[in-house]
Amino acid sequence: MTLWTARSADEAIERAEGEAREYCEGLDGVEYVRFTEAFRIDGTPGEGAEVFSLMRESGLPSGEYVRRFFAPGDERTG
């Protein structure tokens, strides 16, 4: 997740896409999959500021939901 100061969501996405392409070019076996989202932050980010939000409807139990969408087991973190 990156933070950009931009005049619009389109500008933020454009800047993020450029950074993602450049970042992935420097890593072996990594491909930028051309998926970018933007989240508008009101005010100045500080302690506890929300910098991203994603909500979706699902009938899955919570553990299965997390495994399917966020932690299937093959992700790299850090």
XYZ file of N, CA and C in Angstrom:
234
model
N 0.858 -1.158 0.000
C 0.000 0.000 0.000
C 0.906 1.223 0.000
N 0.588 2.138 -0.875
C 1.375 3.362 -0.961
C 0.470 4.568 -0.738
N 1.065 5.661 -0.360
C 0.321 6.889 -0.072
C 0.777 7.964 -1.041
N -0.197 8.587 -1.736
C 0.102 9.605 -2.737
C -0.709 10.857 -2.450
N -0.077 12.010 -2.600
C -0.796 13.267 -2.547
C -1.138 13.621 -3.988
N -2.432 13.681 -4.299
C -2.868 13.903 -5.680
C -4.130 14.751 -5.688
N -4.394 15.365 -6.820
C -5.583 16.195 -6.956
C -6.841 15.378 -7.274
N -6.653 14.124 -7.703
C -7.802 13.281 -8.052
C -7.428 11.815 -7.889
N -8.449 10.966 -7.865
C -8.209 9.522 -7.794
C -7.466 9.058 -9.044
N -7.826 9.601 -10.197
C -7.145 9.220 -11.439
C -5.654 9.533 -11.375
N -5.315 10.707 -10.843
C -3.902 11.068 -10.712
C -3.190 10.141 -9.738
N -3.808 9.831 -8.627
C -3.199 8.932 -7.642
C -2.972 7.551 -8.252
N -3.952 7.048 -8.994
C -3.818 5.732 -9.619
C -2.713 5.751 -10.665
N -2.655 6.789 -11.462
C -1.603 6.900 -12.480
C -0.216 6.857 -11.840
N -0.052 7.598 -10.758
C 1.233 7.618 -10.059
C 1.546 6.262 -9.426
N 0.538 5.637 -8.854
C 0.738 4.323 -8.233
C 1.086 3.265 -9.274
N 0.435 3.326 -10.434
C 0.734 2.353 -11.494
C 2.181 2.476 -11.962
N 2.649 3.712 -12.120
C 4.043 3.906 -12.513
C 5.003 3.335 -11.484
N 4.732 3.589 -10.224
C 5.573 3.065 -9.145
C 5.519 1.540 -9.112
N 4.340 0.954 -9.294
C 4.195 -0.508 -9.261
C 4.982 -1.158 -10.397
N 4.884 -0.593 -11.598
C 5.640 -1.145 -12.734
C 7.140 -1.107 -12.450
N 7.612 0.039 -11.976
C 9.034 0.193 -11.679
C 9.478 -0.757 -10.572
N 8.691 -0.870 -9.529
C 9.006 -1.743 -8.397
C 9.117 -3.199 -8.856
N 8.148 -3.652 -9.646
C 8.123 -5.049 -10.082
C 9.254 -5.376 -11.052
N 9.670 -4.405 -11.850
C 10.782 -4.629 -12.785
C 12.065 -4.984 -12.045
N 12.209 -4.511 -10.818
C 13.406 -4.778 -10.035
C 13.379 -6.085 -9.257
N 12.319 -6.845 -9.388
C 12.180 -8.104 -8.647
C 12.075 -9.279 -9.609
N 12.819 -10.335 -9.341
C 12.743 -11.540 -10.178
C 11.441 -12.286 -9.938
N 10.779 -12.681 -11.010
C 9.579 -13.498 -10.907
C 8.350 -12.770 -10.414
N 8.359 -11.437 -10.456
C 7.225 -10.651 -9.981
C 6.633 -9.889 -11.159
N 5.325 -9.927 -11.279
C 4.635 -9.259 -12.370
C 3.601 -8.296 -11.813
N 3.563 -7.092 -12.339
C 2.510 -6.141 -11.977
C 1.263 -6.572 -12.732
N 0.200 -6.861 -12.028
C -1.003 -7.429 -12.649
C -2.024 -6.369 -13.066
N -1.628 -5.109 -13.025
C -2.464 -4.006 -13.496
C -3.782 -3.890 -12.729
N -3.699 -4.019 -11.413
C -4.860 -3.814 -10.552
C -4.487 -2.776 -9.512
N -5.180 -1.656 -9.538
C -4.892 -0.557 -8.618
C -6.203 0.009 -8.098
N -6.249 0.357 -6.844
C -7.417 0.992 -6.239
C -6.987 2.276 -5.549
N -7.923 3.174 -5.364
C -7.645 4.403 -4.641
C -8.658 4.560 -3.508
N -8.212 5.175 -2.436
C -9.059 5.457 -1.281
C -8.750 6.880 -0.844
N -9.751 7.718 -0.828
C -9.549 9.123 -0.455
C -9.468 9.262 1.059
N -8.450 9.978 1.498
C -8.265 10.259 2.915
C -8.665 11.708 3.153
N -9.567 11.929 4.077
C -9.935 13.291 4.451
C -8.994 13.763 5.550
N -8.415 14.920 5.377
C -7.504 15.453 6.383
C -6.100 14.918 6.203
N -5.296 15.117 7.216
C -3.898 14.698 7.196
C -3.758 13.370 7.923
N -3.112 12.372 7.302
C -2.928 11.088 7.990
C -2.128 11.259 9.269
N -2.547 10.585 10.299
C -1.864 10.614 11.583
C -2.141 9.316 12.324
N -1.835 9.285 13.570
C -2.024 8.101 14.412
C -3.437 7.553 14.273
N -3.564 6.301 13.868
C -4.863 5.645 13.766
C -5.696 6.051 12.564
N -5.124 6.798 11.634
C -5.881 7.244 10.458
C -6.226 6.069 9.558
N -7.429 6.089 9.025
C -7.833 5.065 8.075
C -7.229 5.411 6.723
N -6.421 4.498 6.186
C -5.771 4.749 4.902
C -6.298 3.847 3.797
N -7.148 2.898 4.147
C -7.775 2.045 3.144
C -8.990 1.395 3.780
N -9.995 1.169 2.961
C -11.191 0.496 3.443
C -11.743 -0.374 2.324
N -12.145 -1.572 2.662
C -12.765 -2.482 1.704
C -13.830 -3.272 2.437
N -15.041 -3.230 1.942
C -16.133 -4.013 2.522
C -16.848 -4.734 1.396
N -17.264 -5.960 1.651
C -18.051 -6.681 0.665
C -19.042 -7.578 1.393
N -20.145 -7.849 0.742
C -21.141 -8.783 1.267
C -20.634 -10.203 1.058
N -20.828 -11.073 2.038
C -20.416 -12.463 1.901
C -21.189 -13.327 2.876
N -21.554 -14.497 2.424
C -22.199 -15.467 3.294
C -21.199 -16.438 3.908
N -19.905 -16.233 3.633
C -18.880 -17.132 4.157
C -18.667 -16.917 5.649
N -18.363 -17.978 6.388
C -17.937 -17.799 7.780
C -16.648 -16.970 7.794
N -16.387 -16.243 8.866
C -15.275 -15.290 8.906
C -13.921 -15.916 8.564
N -13.606 -17.073 9.124
C -12.313 -17.706 8.842
C -12.163 -18.073 7.379
N -13.200 -18.611 6.781
C -13.156 -18.975 5.363
C -13.047 -17.731 4.484
N -13.749 -16.673 4.879
C -13.683 -15.406 4.149
C -12.236 -14.895 4.099
N -11.579 -14.864 5.245
C -10.197 -14.388 5.305
C -9.291 -15.286 4.469
N -9.437 -16.609 4.572
C -8.604 -17.523 3.791
C -8.821 -17.346 2.289
N -10.050 -17.142 1.873
C -10.334 -17.016 0.444
C -9.836 -15.704 -0.135
N -10.068 -14.593 0.547
C -9.785 -13.288 -0.033
C -8.476 -12.639 0.420
N -7.955 -13.000 1.568
C -6.808 -12.262 2.101
C -5.617 -13.122 2.493
N -5.805 -14.335 2.910
C -4.680 -15.156 3.391
C -4.824 -16.598 2.942
N -4.741 -16.844 1.602
C -4.892 -18.213 1.116
C -3.689 -19.096 1.449
N -2.588 -18.507 1.900
C -1.443 -19.279 2.319
C -0.217 -19.091 1.454
N -0.352 -18.472 0.281
C 0.802 -18.307 -0.597
C 1.241 -16.846 -0.741
N 0.705 -15.973 0.112
C 1.058 -14.565 0.032
C 2.429 -14.328 0.676
N 3.081 -13.250 0.205
C 4.359 -12.833 0.792
C 4.101 -11.532 1.530
N 4.578 -11.419 2.744
C 4.388 -10.205 3.530
C 5.738 -9.706 4.021
N 5.745 -8.470 4.441
C 6.962 -7.936 5.041
C 7.629 -6.900 4.194
